[in-house]
Amino acid sequence: MRDRESKIRLEQMLDRDKEEMNEASRKAALADLERVAGEYFDVDGEAKLTVKRIKGAYEVTLSFRAVRVKNFSVL
């Protein structure tokens, strides 16, 4: 029982110790993702990046509006 409580406490401490994505990293990631999105879409407005920590993992969502999909043709 005590070992189990210690394990749970240690896992909680490690989870709290992991930093969420800081603002500088978020801005850099968003800039890179917007650049890549612009290669495939005509983006309308600004993109939005959300990063949520859920059950020991991250849920990452990039959303933006596009007015056109850029299709590629094979030569």
C-alpha positions as protocol buffer text, in pm:
chain_id: "A"
residue {
  index: 1
  type: MET
  ca { x: 0 y: 0 z: 0 }
}
residue {
  index: 2
  type: ARG
  ca { x: 274 y: 242 z: 96 }
}
residue {
  index: 3
  type: ASP
  ca { x: 474 y: 164 z: -221 }
}
residue {
  index: 4
  type: ARG
  ca { x: 167 y: 235 z: -430 }
}
residue {
  index: 5
  type: GLU
  ca { x: 114 y: 572 z: -258 }
}
residue {
  index: 6
  type: SER
  ca { x: 479 y: 660 z: -312 }
}
residue {
  index: 7
  type: LYS
  ca { x: 454 y: 570 z: -679 }
}
residue {
  index: 8
  type: ILE
  ca { x: 142 y: 783 z: -723 }
}
residue {
  index: 9
  type: ARG
  ca { x: 305 y: 1077 z: -544 }
}
residue {
  index: 10
  type: LEU
  ca { x: 619 y: 1047 z: -758 }
}
residue {
  index: 11
  type: GLU
  ca { x: 414 y: 1035 z: -1079 }
}
residue {
  index: 12
  type: GLN
  ca { x: 225 y: 1346 z: -971 }
}
residue {
  index: 13
  type: MET
  ca { x: 548 y: 1531 z: -894 }
}
residue {
  index: 14
  type: LEU
  ca { x: 693 y: 1440 z: -1233 }
}
residue {
  index: 15
  type: ASP
  ca { x: 375 y: 1550 z: -1410 }
}
residue {
  index: 16
  type: ARG
  ca { x: 380 y: 1885 z: -1233 }
}
residue {
  index: 17
  type: ASP
  ca { x: 750 y: 1924 z: -1315 }
}
residue {
  index: 18
  type: LYS
  ca { x: 690 y: 1892 z: -1690 }
}
residue {
  index: 19
  type: GLU
  ca { x: 647 y: 2242 z: -1824 }
}
residue {
  index: 20
  type: GLU
  ca { x: 367 y: 2321 z: -2063 }
}
residue {
  index: 21
  type: MET
  ca { x: 480 y: 2475 z: -2389 }
}
residue {
  index: 22
  type: ASN
  ca { x: 614 y: 2821 z: -2309 }
}
residue {
  index: 23
  type: GLU
  ca { x: 513 y: 3125 z: -2512 }
}
residue {
  index: 24
  type: ALA
  ca { x: 838 y: 3148 z: -2710 }
}
residue {
  index: 25
  type: SER
  ca { x: 815 y: 2782 z: -2816 }
}
residue {
  index: 26
  type: ARG
  ca { x: 446 y: 2819 z: -2901 }
}
residue {
  index: 27
  type: LYS
  ca { x: 514 y: 3122 z: -3122 }
}
residue {
  index: 28
  type: ALA
  ca { x: 800 y: 2944 z: -3300 }
}
residue {
  index: 29
  type: ALA
  ca { x: 593 y: 2629 z: -3358 }
}
residue {
  index: 30
  type: LEU
  ca { x: 297 y: 2834 z: -3482 }
}
residue {
  index: 31
  type: ALA
  ca { x: 518 y: 3025 z: -3728 }
}
residue {
  index: 32
  type: ASP
  ca { x: 660 y: 2700 z: -3868 }
}
residue {
  index: 33
  type: LEU
  ca { x: 318 y: 2536 z: -3894 }
}
residue {
  index: 34
  type: GLU
  ca { x: 170 y: 2844 z: -4065 }
}
residue {
  index: 35
  type: ARG
  ca { x: 452 y: 2833 z: -4320 }
}
residue {
  index: 36
  type: VAL
  ca { x: 385 y: 2465 z: -4395 }
}
residue {
  index: 37
  type: ALA
  ca { x: 7 y: 2523 z: -4411 }
}
residue {
  index: 38
  type: GLY
  ca { x: 71 y: 2801 z: -4663 }
}
residue {
  index: 39
  type: GLU
  ca { x: 238 y: 2550 z: -4893 }
}
residue {
  index: 40
  type: TYR
  ca { x: -84 y: 2347 z: -4915 }
}
residue {
  index: 41
  type: PHE
  ca { x: -356 y: 2609 z: -4864 }
}
residue {
  index: 42
  type: ASP
  ca { x: -431 y: 2975 z: -4930 }
}
residue {
  index: 43
  type: VAL
  ca { x: -469 y: 3064 z: -4564 }
}
residue {
  index: 44
  type: ASP
  ca { x: -721 y: 3334 z: -4474 }
}
residue {
  index: 45
  type: GLY
  ca { x: -631 y: 3512 z: -4150 }
}
residue {
  index: 46
  type: GLU
  ca { x: -428 y: 3386 z: -3858 }
}
residue {
  index: 47
  type: ALA
  ca { x: -387 y: 3026 z: -3749 }
}
residue {
  index: 48
  type: LYS
  ca { x: -452 y: 2915 z: -3392 }
}
residue {
  index: 49
  type: LEU
  ca { x: -241 y: 2661 z: -3206 }
}
residue {
  index: 50
  type: THR
  ca { x: -363 y: 2495 z: -2886 }
}
residue {
  index: 51
  type: VAL
  ca { x: -164 y: 2251 z: -2676 }
}
residue {
  index: 52
  type: LYS
  ca { x: -341 y: 2068 z: -2392 }
}
residue {
  index: 53
  type: ARG
  ca { x: -195 y: 1814 z: -2154 }
}
residue {
  index: 54
  type: ILE
  ca { x: -430 y: 1519 z: -2125 }
}
residue {
  index: 55
  type: LYS
  ca { x: -352 y: 1200 z: -1933 }
}
residue {
  index: 56
  type: GLY
  ca { x: 25 y: 1218 z: -1963 }
}
residue {
  index: 57
  type: ALA
  ca { x: 24 y: 1318 z: -2332 }
}
residue {
  index: 58
  type: TYR
  ca { x: -42 y: 1631 z: -2535 }
}
residue {
  index: 59
  type: GLU
  ca { x: -334 y: 1711 z: -2760 }
}
residue {
  index: 60
  type: VAL
  ca { x: -217 y: 1954 z: -3028 }
}
residue {
  index: 61
  type: THR
  ca { x: -461 y: 2135 z: -3254 }
}
residue {
  index: 62
  type: LEU
  ca { x: -382 y: 2370 z: -3541 }
}
residue {
  index: 63
  type: SER
  ca { x: -681 y: 2549 z: -3688 }
}
residue {
  index: 64
  type: PHE
  ca { x: -710 y: 2805 z: -3965 }
}
residue {
  index: 65
  type: ARG
  ca { x: -942 y: 2912 z: -4244 }
}
residue {
  index: 66
  type: ALA
  ca { x: -839 y: 2856 z: -4604 }
}
residue {
  index: 67
  type: VAL
  ca { x: -991 y: 2994 z: -4921 }
}
residue {
  index: 68
  type: ARG
  ca { x: -830 y: 2740 z: -5150 }
}
residue {
  index: 69
  type: VAL
  ca { x: -651 y: 2407 z: -5147 }
}
residue {
  index: 70
  type: LYS
  ca { x: -335 y: 2414 z: -5355 }
}
residue {
  index: 71
  type: ASN
  ca { x: -337 y: 2100 z: -5567 }
}
residue {
  index: 72
  type: PHE
  ca { x: -21 y: 1961 z: -5716 }
}
residue {
  index: 73
  type: SER
  ca { x: -3 y: 1794 z: -6052 }
}
residue {
  index: 74
  type: VAL
  ca { x: 235 y: 1514 z: -6142 }
}
residue {
  index: 75
  type: LEU
  ca { x: 450 y: 1581 z: -6450 }
}
